[in-house]
PDB file of C-alpha atoms in Angstrom:
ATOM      1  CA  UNK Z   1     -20.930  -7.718  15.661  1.00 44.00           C
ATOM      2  CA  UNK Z   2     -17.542  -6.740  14.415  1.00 50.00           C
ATOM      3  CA  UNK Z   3     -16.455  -3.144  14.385  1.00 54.00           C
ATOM      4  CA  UNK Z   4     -15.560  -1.694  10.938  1.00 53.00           C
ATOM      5  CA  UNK Z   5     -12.689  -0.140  12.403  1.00 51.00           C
ATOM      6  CA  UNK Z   6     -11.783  -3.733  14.015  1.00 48.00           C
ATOM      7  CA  UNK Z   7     -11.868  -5.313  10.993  1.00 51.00           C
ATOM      8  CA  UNK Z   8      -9.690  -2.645   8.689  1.00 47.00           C
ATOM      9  CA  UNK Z   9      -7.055  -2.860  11.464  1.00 48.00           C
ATOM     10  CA  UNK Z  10      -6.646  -6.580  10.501  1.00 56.00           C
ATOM     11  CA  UNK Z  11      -6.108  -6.856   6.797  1.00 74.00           C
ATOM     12  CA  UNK Z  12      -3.577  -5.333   4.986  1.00 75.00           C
ATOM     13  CA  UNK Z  13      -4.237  -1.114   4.402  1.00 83.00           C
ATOM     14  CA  UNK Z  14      -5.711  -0.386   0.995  1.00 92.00           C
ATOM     15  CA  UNK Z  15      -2.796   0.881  -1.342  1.00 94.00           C
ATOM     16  CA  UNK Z  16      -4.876   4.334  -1.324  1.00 95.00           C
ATOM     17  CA  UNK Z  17      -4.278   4.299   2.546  1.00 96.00           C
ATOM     18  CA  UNK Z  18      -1.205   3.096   2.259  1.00 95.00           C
ATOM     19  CA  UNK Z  19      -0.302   5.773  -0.141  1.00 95.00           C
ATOM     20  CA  UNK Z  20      -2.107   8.790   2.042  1.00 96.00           C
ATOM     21  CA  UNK Z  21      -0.447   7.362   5.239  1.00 97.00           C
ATOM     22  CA  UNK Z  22       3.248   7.946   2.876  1.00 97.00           C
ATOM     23  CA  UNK Z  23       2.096  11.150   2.098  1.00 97.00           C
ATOM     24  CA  UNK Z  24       1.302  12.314   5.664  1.00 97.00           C
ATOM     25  CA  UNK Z  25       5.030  11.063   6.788  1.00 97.00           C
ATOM     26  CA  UNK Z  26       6.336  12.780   3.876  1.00 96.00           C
ATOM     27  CA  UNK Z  27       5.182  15.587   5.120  1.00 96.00           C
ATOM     28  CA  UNK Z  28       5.874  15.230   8.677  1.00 96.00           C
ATOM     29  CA  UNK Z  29       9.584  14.725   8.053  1.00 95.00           C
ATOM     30  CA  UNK Z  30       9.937  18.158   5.832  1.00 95.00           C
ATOM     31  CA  UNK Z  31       8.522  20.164   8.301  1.00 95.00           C
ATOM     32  CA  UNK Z  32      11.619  19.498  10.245  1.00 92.00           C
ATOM     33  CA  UNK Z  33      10.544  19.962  13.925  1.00 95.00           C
ATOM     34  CA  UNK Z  34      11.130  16.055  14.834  1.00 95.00           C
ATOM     35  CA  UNK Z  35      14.167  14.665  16.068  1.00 96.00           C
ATOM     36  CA  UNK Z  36      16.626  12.999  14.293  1.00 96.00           C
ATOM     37  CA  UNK Z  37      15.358   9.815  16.079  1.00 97.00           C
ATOM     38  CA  UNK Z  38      12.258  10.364  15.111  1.00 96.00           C
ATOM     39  CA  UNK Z  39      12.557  10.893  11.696  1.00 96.00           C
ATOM     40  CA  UNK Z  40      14.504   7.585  11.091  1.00 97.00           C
ATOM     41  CA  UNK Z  41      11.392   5.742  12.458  1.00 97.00           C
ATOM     42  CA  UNK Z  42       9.012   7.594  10.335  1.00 97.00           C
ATOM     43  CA  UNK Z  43      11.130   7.186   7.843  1.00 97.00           C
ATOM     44  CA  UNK Z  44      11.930   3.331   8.455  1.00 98.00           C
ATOM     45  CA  UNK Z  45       7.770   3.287   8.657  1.00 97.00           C
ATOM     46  CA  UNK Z  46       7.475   5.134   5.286  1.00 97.00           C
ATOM     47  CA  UNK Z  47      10.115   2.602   3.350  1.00 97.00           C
ATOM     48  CA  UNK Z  48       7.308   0.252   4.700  1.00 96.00           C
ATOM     49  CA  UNK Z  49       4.937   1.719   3.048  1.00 96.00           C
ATOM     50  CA  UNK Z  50       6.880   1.854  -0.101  1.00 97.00           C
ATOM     51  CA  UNK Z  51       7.249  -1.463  -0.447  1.00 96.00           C
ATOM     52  CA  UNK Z  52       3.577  -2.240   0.451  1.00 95.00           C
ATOM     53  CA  UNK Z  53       2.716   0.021  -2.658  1.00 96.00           C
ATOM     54  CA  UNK Z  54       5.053  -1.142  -5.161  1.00 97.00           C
ATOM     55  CA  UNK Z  55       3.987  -4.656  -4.194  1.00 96.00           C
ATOM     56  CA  UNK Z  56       0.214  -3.605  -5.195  1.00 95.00           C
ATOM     57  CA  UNK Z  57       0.977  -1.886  -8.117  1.00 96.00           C
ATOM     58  CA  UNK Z  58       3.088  -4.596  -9.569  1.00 97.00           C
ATOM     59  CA  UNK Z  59      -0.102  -6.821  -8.414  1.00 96.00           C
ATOM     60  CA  UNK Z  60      -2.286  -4.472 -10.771  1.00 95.00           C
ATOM     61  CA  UNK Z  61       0.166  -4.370 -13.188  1.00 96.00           C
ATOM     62  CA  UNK Z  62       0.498  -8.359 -13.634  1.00 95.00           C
ATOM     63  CA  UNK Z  63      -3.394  -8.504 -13.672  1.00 92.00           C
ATOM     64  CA  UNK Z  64      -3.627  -6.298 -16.198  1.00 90.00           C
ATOM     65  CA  UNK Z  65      -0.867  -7.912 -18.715  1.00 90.00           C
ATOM     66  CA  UNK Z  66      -2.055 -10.727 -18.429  1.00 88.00           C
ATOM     67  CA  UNK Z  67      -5.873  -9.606 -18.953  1.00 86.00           C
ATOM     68  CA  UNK Z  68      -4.298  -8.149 -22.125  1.00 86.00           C
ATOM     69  CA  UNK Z  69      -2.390 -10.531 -23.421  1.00 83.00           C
ATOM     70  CA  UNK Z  70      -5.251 -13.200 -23.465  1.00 73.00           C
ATOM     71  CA  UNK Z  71      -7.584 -10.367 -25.091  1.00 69.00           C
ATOM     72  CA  UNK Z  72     -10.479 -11.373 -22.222  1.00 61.00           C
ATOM     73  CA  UNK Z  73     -12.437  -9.721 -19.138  1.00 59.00           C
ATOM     74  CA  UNK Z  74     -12.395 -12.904 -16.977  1.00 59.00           C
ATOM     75  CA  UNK Z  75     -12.147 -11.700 -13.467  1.00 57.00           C
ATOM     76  CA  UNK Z  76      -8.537 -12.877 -11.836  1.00 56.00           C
ATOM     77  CA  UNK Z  77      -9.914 -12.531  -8.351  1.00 58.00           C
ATOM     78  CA  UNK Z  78      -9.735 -16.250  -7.788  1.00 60.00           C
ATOM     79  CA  UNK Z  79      -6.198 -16.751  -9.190  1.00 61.00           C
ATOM     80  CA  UNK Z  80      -4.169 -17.691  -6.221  1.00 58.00           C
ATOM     81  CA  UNK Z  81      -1.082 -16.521  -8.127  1.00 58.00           C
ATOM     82  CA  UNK Z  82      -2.164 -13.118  -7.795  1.00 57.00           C
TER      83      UNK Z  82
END
C-alpha cells in the first residue's frame, strides 16, 4: 500500500504548497536570525519556488484563454500541450 505522504513526495508540490512553502521562507529570511549562508540557500530554494508558481499560473492562464477563446467547457486535461 503506498503511503500518502510517499506518494506527494514524488510529484511535483501543488502550486498552493508551493506557494505556502514561499511564504514560510519569506518569512524565515525577515526575521533575520539566519546566517548570511543560510539565507542565500533559502533564498536560492525560494527563486525555486517562484518559478514553479509562475510556471502553473501561466499553465492556468493558457487553459483558460484558450477555453475562452473557443467559447466551450471541454475539459483540457488530456491536452498534452498543457
Amino acid at each position: 500500500m503506498t503511503d500518502k505522504k510517499t506518494k506527494e513526495t514524488a510529484e511535483a508540490p501543488s502550486f498552493e504548497n508551493s506557494l505556502e512553502k514561499l511564504e514560510q521562507l519569506v518569512n524565515t529570511i525577515e526575521n533575520g536570525e539566519l546566517s548570511l549562508d543560510d539565507s542565500l540557500k533559502l533564498f536560492e530554494e525560494g527563486i525555486q519556488l517562484t518559478r514553479s508558481c509562475q510556471t502553473a499560473l501561466s499553465n492556468a492562464e493558457q487553459r483558460i484563454k484558450i477555453l475562452t477563446e473557443n467559447n466551450t467547457l471541454e475539459s483540457l486535461d488530456n491536452d498534452p500541450t498543457l
